[in-house]
PDB file of C-alpha atoms in Angstrom:
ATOM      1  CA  UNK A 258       0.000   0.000   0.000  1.00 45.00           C
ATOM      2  CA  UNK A 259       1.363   3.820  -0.361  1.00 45.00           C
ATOM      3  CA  UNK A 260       1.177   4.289   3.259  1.00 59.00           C
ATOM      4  CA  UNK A 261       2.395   1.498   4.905  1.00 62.00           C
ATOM      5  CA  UNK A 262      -0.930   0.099   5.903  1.00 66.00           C
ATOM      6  CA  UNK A 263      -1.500  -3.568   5.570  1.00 71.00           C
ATOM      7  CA  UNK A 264      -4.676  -5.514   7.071  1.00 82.00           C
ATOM      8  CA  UNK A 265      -5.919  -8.729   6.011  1.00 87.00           C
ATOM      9  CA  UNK A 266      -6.760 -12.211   8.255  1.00 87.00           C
ATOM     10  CA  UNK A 267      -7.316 -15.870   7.528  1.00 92.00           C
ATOM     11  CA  UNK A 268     -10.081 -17.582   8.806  1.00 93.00           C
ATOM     12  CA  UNK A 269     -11.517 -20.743   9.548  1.00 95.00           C
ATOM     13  CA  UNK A 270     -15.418 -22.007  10.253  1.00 94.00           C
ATOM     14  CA  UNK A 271     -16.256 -26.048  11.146  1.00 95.00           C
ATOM     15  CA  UNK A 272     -20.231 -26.568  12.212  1.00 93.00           C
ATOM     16  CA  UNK A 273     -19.521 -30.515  13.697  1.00 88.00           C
ATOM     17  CA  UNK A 274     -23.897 -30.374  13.372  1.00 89.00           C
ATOM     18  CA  UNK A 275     -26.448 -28.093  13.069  1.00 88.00           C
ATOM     19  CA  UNK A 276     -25.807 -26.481  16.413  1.00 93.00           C
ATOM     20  CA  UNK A 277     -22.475 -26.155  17.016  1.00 95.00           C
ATOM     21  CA  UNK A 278     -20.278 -23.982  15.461  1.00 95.00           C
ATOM     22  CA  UNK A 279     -16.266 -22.913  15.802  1.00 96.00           C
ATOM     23  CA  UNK A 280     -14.412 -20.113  14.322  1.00 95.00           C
ATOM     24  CA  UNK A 281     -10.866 -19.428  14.494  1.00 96.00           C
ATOM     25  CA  UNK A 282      -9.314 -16.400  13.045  1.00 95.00           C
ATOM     26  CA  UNK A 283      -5.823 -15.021  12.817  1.00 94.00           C
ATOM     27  CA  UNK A 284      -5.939 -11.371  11.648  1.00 92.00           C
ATOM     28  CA  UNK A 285      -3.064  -8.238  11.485  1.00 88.00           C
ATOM     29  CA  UNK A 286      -4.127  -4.583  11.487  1.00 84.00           C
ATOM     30  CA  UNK A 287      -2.909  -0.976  12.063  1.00 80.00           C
ATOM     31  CA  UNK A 288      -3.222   0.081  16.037  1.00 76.00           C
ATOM     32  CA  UNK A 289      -6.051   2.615  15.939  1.00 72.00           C
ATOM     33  CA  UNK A 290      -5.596   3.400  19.249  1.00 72.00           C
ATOM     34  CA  UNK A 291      -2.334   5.081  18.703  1.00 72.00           C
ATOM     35  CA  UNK A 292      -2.070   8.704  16.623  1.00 71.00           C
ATOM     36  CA  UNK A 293      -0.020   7.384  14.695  1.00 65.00           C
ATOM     37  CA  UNK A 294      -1.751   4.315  13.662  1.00 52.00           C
ATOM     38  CA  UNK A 295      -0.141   2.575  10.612  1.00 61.00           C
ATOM     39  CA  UNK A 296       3.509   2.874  12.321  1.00 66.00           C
ATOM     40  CA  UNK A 297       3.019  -0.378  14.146  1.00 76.00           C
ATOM     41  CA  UNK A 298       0.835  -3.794  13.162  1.00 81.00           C
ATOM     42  CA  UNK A 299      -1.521  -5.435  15.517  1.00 84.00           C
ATOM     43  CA  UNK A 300      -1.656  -9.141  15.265  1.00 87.00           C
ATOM     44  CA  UNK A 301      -4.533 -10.884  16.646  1.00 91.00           C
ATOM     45  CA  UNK A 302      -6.355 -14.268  17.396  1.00 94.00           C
ATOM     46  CA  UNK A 303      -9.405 -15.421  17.947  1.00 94.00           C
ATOM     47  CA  UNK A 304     -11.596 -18.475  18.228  1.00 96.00           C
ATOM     48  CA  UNK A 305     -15.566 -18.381  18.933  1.00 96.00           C
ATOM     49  CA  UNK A 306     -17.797 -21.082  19.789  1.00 97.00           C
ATOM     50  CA  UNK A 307     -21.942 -21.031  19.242  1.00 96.00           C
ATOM     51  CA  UNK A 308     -24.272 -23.415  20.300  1.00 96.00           C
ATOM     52  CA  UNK A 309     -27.881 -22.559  18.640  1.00 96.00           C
ATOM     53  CA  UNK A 310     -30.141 -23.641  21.802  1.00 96.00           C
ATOM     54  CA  UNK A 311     -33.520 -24.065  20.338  1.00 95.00           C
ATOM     55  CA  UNK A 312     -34.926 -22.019  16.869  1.00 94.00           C
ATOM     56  CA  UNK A 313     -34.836 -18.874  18.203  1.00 95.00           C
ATOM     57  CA  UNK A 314     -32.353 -18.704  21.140  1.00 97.00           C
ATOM     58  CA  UNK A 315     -28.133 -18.942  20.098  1.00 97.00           C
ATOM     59  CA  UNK A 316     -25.779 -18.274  22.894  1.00 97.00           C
ATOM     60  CA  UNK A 317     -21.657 -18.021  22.096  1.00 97.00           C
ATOM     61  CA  UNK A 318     -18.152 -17.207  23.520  1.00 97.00           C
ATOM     62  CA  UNK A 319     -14.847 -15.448  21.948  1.00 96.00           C
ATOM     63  CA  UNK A 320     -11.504 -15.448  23.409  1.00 96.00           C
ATOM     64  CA  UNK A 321      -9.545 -12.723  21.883  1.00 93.00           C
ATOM     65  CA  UNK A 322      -5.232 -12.760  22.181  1.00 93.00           C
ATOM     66  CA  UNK A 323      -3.511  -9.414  20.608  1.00 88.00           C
ATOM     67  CA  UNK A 324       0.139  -9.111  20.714  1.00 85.00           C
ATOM     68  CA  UNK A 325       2.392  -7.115  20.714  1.00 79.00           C
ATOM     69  CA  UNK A 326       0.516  -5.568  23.758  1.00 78.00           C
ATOM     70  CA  UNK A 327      -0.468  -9.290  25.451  1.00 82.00           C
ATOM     71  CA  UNK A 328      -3.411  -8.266  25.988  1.00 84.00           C
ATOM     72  CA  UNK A 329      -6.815 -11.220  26.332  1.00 88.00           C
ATOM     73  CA  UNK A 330     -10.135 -10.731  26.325  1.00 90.00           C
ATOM     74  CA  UNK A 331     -13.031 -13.037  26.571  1.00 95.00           C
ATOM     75  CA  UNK A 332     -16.754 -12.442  25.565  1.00 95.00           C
ATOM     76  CA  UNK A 333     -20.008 -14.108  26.504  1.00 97.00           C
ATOM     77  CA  UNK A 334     -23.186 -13.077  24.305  1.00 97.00           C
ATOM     78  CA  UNK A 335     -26.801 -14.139  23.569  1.00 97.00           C
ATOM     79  CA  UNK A 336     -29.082 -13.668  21.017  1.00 97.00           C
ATOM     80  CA  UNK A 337     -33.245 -14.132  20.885  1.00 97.00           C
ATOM     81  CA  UNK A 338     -35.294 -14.338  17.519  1.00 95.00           C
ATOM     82  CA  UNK A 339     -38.646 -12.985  18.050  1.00 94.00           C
ATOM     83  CA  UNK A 340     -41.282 -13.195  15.407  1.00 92.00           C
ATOM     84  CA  UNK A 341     -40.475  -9.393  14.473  1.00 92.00           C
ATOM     85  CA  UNK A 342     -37.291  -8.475  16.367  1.00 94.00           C
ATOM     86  CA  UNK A 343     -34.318  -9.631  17.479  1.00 94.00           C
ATOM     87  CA  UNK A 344     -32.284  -8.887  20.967  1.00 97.00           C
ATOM     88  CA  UNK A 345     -28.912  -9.748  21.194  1.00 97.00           C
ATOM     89  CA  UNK A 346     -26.502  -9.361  24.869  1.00 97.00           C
ATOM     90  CA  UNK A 347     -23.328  -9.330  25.902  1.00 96.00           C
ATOM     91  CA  UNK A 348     -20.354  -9.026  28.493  1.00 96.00           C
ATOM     92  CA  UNK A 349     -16.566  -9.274  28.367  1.00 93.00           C
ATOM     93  CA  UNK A 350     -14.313  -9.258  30.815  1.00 92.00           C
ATOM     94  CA  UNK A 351     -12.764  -5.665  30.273  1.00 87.00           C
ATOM     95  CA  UNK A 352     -16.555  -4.580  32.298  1.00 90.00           C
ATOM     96  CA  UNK A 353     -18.213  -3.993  29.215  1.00 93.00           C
ATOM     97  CA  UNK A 354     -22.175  -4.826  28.528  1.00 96.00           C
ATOM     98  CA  UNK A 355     -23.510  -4.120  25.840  1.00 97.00           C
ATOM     99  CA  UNK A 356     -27.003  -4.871  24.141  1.00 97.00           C
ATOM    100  CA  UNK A 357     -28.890  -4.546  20.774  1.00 96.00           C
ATOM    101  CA  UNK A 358     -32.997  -4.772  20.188  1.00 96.00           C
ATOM    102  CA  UNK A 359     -34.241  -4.177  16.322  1.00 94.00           C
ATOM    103  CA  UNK A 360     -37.573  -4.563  15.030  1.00 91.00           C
ATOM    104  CA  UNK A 361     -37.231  -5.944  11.773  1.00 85.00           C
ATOM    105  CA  UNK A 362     -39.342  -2.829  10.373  1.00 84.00           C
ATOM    106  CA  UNK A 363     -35.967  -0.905  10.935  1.00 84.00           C
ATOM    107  CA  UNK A 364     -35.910   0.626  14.801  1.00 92.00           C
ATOM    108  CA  UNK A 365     -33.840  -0.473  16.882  1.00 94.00           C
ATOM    109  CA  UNK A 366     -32.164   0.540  20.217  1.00 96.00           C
ATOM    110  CA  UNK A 367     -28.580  -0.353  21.424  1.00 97.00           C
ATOM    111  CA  UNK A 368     -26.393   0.567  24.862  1.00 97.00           C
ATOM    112  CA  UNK A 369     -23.026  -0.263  25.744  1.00 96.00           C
ATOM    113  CA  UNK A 370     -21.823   0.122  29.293  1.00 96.00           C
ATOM    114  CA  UNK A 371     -18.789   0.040  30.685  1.00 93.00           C
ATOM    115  CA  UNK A 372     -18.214  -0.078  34.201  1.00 91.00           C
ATOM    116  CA  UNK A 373     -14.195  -0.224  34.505  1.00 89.00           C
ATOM    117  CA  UNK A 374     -13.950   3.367  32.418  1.00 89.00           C
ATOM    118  CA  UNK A 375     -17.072   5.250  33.574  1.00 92.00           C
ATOM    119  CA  UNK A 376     -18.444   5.067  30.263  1.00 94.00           C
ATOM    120  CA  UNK A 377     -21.846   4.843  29.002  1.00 95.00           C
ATOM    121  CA  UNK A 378     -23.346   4.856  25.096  1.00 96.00           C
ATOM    122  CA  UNK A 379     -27.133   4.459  24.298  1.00 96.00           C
ATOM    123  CA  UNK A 380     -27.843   4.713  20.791  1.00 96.00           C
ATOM    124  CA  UNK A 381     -30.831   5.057  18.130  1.00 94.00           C
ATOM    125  CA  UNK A 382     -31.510   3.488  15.004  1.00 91.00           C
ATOM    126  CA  UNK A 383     -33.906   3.968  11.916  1.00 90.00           C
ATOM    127  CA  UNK A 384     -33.729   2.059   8.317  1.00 81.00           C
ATOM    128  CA  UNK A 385     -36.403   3.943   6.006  1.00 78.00           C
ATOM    129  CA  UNK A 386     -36.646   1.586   2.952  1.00 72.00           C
ATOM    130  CA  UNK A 387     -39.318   2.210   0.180  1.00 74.00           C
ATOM    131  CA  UNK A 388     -41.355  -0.168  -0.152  1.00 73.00           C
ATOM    132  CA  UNK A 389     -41.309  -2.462  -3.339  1.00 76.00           C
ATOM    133  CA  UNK A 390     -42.485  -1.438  -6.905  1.00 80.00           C
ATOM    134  CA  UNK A 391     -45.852  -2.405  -7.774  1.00 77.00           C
ATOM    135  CA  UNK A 392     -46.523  -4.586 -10.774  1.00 72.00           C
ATOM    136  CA  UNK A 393     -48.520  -2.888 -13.007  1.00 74.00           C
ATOM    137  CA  UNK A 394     -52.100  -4.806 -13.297  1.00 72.00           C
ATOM    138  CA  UNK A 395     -53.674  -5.467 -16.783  1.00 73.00           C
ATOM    139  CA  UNK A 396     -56.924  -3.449 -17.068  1.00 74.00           C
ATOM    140  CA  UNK A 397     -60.184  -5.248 -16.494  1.00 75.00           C
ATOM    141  CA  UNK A 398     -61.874  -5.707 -19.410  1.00 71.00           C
TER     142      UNK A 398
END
């Protein structure tokens, strides 16, 4: 790249039946939480776990390694399919939780807290789609 800036990652997903799934992921990235990001690369991994726990209820887990900082992190999250939303959870251990509600007409609410920084986010959300042409109709005759 003409900066310097590289990201990419290689990924794998195995479902061993139709309720268990496993994702590993090995990624490297700029550090965007330095000014001057692209000057050093971020290396991660990551492997997930779901279990789908009936039709409408799939609970997970992450564990999260980024070096060159050693740093870990490990998430727990939900979600719940109703018959016109969805509500998804979750919590990490850096004192995050965080959750997401959307009506599948295009509202939806989300919050994130976290306790460890004194930091709280509550957010909106609004999807206006037209609706779909009409097919025009022959006359009666």
């Amino acid at each position: 790249a003409a900066t310097g800036i590289s990201m990419g990652s290689v990924g794998a997903r195995y479902g061993f039946n139709e309720n268990n799934t496993v994702t590993c992921q090995i990624g490297v990235g700029p550090d965007f939480s330095s000014p001057m990001g692209f000057a050093n690369d971020v290396y991660s991994t990551k492997a997930q776990y779901v279990r789908k726990v009936t039709d409408r209820l799939s609970m997970g887990t992450e564990l999260e390694f980024t070096h060159p900082d050693m740093s870990s992190a490990m998430r727990v999250g939900w979600q719940y399919l109703f018959r016109q939303a969805r509500v998804q959870g979750l919590v990490d251990t850096a004192g995050r939780v965080s959750m997401f509600a959307q009506d599948y007409n295009g509202f939806g609410l989300s919050g994130m807290i976290d306790y460890w920084h004194g930091d709280y986010k509550f957010g909106f959300q609004m999807n206006v789609v037209p609706p779909p042409p009409q097919a025009e109709q022959p006359p009666p005759m």
